[in-house]
Short mmCIF file of C-alpha atoms in Angstrom, two decimals:
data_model
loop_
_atom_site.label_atom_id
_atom_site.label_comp_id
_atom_site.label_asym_id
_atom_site.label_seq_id
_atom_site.Cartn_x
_atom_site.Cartn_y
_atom_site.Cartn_z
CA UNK A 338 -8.76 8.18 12.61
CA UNK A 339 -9.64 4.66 11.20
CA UNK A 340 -6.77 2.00 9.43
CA UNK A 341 -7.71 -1.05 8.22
CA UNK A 342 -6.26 -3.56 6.01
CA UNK A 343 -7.13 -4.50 2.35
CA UNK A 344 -6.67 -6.53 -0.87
CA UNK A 345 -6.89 -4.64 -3.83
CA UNK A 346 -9.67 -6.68 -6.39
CA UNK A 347 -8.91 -4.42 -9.59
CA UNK A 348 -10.35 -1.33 -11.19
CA UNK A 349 -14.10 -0.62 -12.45
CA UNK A 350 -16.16 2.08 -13.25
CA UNK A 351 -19.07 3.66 -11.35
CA UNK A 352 -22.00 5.89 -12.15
CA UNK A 353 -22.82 8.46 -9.85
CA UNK A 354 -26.31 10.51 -9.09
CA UNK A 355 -25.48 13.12 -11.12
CA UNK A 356 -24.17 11.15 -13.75
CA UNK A 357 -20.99 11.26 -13.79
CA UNK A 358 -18.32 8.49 -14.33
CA UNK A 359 -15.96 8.14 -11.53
CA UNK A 360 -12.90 5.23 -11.89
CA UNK A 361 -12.53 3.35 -8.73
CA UNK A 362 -10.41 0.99 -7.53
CA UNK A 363 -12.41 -2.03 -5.78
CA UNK A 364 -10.44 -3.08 -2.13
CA UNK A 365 -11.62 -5.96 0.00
CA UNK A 366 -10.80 -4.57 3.12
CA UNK A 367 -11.42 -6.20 6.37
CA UNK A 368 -12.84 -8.09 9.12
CA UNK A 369 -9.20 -7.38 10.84
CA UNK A 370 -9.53 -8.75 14.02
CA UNK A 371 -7.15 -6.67 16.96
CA UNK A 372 -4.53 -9.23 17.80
CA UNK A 373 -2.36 -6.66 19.84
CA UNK A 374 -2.43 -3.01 21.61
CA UNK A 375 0.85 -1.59 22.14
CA UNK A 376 0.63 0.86 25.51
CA UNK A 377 3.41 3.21 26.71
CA UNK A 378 3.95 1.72 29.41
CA UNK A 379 4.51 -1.54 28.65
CA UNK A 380 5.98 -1.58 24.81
CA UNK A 381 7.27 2.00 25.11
CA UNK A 382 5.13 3.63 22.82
CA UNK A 383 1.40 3.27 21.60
CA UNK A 384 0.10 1.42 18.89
CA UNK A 385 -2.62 -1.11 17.88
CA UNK A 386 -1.79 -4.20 15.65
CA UNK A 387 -4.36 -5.61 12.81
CA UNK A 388 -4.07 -8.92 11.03
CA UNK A 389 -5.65 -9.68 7.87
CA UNK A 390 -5.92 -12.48 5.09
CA UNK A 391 -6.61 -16.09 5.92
CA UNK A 392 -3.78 -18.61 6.27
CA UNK A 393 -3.03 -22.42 7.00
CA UNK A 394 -1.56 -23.28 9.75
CA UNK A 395 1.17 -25.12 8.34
CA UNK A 396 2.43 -21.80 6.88
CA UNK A 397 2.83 -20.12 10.52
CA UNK A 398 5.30 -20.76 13.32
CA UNK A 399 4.18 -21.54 16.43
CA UNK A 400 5.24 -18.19 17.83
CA UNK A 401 2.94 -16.78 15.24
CA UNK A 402 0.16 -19.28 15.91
CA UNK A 403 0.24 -18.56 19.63
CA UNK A 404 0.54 -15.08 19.58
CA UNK A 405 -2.96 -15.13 17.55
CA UNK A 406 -4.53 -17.18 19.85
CA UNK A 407 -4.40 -14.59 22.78
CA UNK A 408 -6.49 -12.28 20.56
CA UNK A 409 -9.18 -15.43 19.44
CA UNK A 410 -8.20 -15.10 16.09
CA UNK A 411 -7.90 -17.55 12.90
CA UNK A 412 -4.20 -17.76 11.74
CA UNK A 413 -3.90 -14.89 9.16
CA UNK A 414 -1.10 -13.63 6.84
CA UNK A 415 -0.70 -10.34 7.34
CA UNK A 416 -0.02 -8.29 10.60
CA UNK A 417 0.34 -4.59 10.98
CA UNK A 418 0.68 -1.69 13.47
CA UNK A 419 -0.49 1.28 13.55
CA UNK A 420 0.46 4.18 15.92
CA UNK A 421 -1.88 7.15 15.07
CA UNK A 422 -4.75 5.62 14.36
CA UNK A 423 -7.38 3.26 15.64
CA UNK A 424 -7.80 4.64 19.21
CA UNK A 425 -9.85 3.29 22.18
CA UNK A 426 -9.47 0.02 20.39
CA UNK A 427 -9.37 -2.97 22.39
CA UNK A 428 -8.16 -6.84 22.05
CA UNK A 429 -10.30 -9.06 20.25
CA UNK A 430 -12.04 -6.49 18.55
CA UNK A 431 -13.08 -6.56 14.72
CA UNK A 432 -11.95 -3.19 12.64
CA UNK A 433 -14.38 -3.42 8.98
CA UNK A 434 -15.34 -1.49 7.15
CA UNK A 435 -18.17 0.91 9.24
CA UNK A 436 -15.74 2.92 10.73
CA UNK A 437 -15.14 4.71 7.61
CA UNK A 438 -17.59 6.83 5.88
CA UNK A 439 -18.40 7.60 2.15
CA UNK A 440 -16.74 10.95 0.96
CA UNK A 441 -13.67 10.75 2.98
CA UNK A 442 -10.30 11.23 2.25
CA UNK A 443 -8.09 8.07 2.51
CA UNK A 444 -4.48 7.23 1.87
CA UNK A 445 -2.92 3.77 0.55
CA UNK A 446 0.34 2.23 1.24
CA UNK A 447 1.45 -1.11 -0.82
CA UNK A 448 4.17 -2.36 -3.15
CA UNK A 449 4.20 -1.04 -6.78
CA UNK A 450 4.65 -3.40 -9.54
CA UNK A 451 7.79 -4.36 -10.25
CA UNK A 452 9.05 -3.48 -13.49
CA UNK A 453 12.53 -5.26 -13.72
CA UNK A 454 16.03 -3.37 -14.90
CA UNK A 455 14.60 0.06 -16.92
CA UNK A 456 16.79 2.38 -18.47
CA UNK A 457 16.88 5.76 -17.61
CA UNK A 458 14.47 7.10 -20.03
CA UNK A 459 10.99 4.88 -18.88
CA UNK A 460 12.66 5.23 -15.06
CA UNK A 461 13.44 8.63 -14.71
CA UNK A 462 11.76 10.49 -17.67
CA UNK A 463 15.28 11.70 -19.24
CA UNK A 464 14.84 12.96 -22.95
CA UNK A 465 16.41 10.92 -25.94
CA UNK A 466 19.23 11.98 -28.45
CA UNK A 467 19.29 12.74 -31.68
CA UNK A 468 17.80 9.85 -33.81
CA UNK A 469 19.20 11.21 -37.26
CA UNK A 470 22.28 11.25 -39.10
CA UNK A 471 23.87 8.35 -37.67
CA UNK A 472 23.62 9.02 -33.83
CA UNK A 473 24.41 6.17 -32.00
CA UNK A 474 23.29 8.18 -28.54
CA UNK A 475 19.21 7.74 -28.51
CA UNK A 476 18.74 6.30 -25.57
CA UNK A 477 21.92 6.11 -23.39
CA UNK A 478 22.32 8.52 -20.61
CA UNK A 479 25.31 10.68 -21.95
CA UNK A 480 27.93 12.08 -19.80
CA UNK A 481 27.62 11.18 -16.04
CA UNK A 482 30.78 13.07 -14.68
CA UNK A 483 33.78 14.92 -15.10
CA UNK A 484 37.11 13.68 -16.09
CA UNK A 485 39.43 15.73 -15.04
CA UNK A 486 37.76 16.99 -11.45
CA UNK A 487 36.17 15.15 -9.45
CA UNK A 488 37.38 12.38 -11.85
CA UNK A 489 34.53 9.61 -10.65
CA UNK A 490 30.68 10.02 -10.75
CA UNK A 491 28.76 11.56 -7.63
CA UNK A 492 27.04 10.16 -5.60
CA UNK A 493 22.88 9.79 -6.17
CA UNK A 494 23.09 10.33 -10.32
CA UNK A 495 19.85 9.03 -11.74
CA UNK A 496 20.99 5.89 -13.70
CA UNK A 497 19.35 2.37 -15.00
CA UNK A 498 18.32 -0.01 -12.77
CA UNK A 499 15.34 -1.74 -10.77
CA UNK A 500 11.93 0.20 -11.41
CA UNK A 501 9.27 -0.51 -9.22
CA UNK A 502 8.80 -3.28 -6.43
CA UNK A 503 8.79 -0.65 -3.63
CA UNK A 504 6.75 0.67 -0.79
CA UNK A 505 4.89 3.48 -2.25
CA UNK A 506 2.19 5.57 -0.35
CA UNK A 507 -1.06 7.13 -2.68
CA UNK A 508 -2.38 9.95 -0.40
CA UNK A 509 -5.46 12.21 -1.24
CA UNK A 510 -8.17 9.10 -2.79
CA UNK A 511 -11.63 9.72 -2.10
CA UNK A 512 -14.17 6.73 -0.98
CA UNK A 513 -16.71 6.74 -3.10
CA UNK A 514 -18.62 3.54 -1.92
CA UNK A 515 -19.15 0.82 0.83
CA UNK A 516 -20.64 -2.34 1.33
CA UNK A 517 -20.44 -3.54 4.24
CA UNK A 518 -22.05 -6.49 3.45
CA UNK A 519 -19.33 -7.80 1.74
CA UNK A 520 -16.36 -5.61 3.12
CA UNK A 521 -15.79 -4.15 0.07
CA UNK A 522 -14.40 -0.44 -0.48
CA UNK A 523 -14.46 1.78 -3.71
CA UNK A 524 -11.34 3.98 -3.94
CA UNK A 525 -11.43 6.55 -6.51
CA UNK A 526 -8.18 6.29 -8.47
CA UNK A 527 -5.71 3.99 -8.74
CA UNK A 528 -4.01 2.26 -5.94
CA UNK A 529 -0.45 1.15 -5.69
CA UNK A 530 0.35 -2.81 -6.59
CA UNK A 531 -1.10 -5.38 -9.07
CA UNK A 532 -4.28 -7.33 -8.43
CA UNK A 533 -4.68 -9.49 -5.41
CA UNK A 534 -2.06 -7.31 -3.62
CA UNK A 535 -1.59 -6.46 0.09
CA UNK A 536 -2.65 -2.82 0.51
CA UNK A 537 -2.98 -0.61 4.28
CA UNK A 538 -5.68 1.95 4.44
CA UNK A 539 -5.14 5.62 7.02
CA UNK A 540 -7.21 8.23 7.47
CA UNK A 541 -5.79 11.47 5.33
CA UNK A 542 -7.23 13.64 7.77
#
């Protein structure tokens, strides 16, 4: 089952051989060089780690900086485990993408764009009042609990608040293309996050 990591480029449109339109979403995913492999016996559990995006580096600790050394790699942003996937990789190695294939069924993990304090109509798809005859209830939530019994509100009532800016998984997108040329990946769909955003890539096998 092959992982890989990936910054999301934007959305385009493609036309296929039968001439059909399909919307993609255009990742640059990979080289991830292998910087760790997690065994049983040593960590506990299995795993391999992935790093991706190019860094100074000024911006890493030492730690960080050594730690990348032992796999030969350039000091890079992003690293990344991942337990099911990825096996019979080894240390050093380079993950791009050729070890996925056109067709396949992928899913994406990233963070969604943030969308600051919503109410709870736009967040949570609640109808609005009456907008006639001098209602002043359109879009406020209306009751939220009981006054006499339980007296307070319960806990996990859909209210306003922060919409977006959280880890969100996209299962079920279909590759379309690959170039492996210049690591890029077509995606049909969209994919969580705004442009130039941080995105993993599993197998939805």
């Amino acid at each position: 089952m092959p992982a890989i990591l990936a910054k999301k480029l934007g959305m385009t449109q493609v036309f296929q051989e039968d001439g059909t339109v399909a919307r993609v979403t255009v990742l640059q995913a990979g080289p991830c060089p292998v910087t760790a492999v997690r065994t049983t016996e040593r960590d506990g559990y299995e795993a391999v780690q992935l790093a991706y995006g190019a860094s100074k580096e000024k911006h890493l600790t030492r730690a960080e900086l050594g730690h990348l050394k032992k796999a030969d790699a350039p000091p890079m942003k992003h690293l990344v485990e991942f337990r099911d996937e990825l096996p019979g990789v080894e240390l050093g190695e380079s993950v791009t993408v050729e070890s996925f294939e056109v067709g396949t069924r992928v899913k994406i993990s990233g963070v969604s764009k943030g969308k600051g304090f919503q109410g709870t109509i736009k967040r949570h798809n609640f109808s609005s009042g009456p907008k006639s005859h001098g209602s002043h209830n359109v879009r406020a939530p209306g009751s939220i609990g009981a006054s006499a019994w339980p007296a307070r509100v319960a806990k996990g009532i859909r209210g306003p608040g922060q919409m977006g800016n959280k880890r969100v998984t996209q299962p079920g997108l279909e590759i379309v293309s690959l170039d492996v040329k210049e690591n890029l990946m077509l995606v049909r769909g969209s994919v969580p996050g705004p442009r130039g955003s941080f995105v993993e890539v599993r197998s939805d096998g």
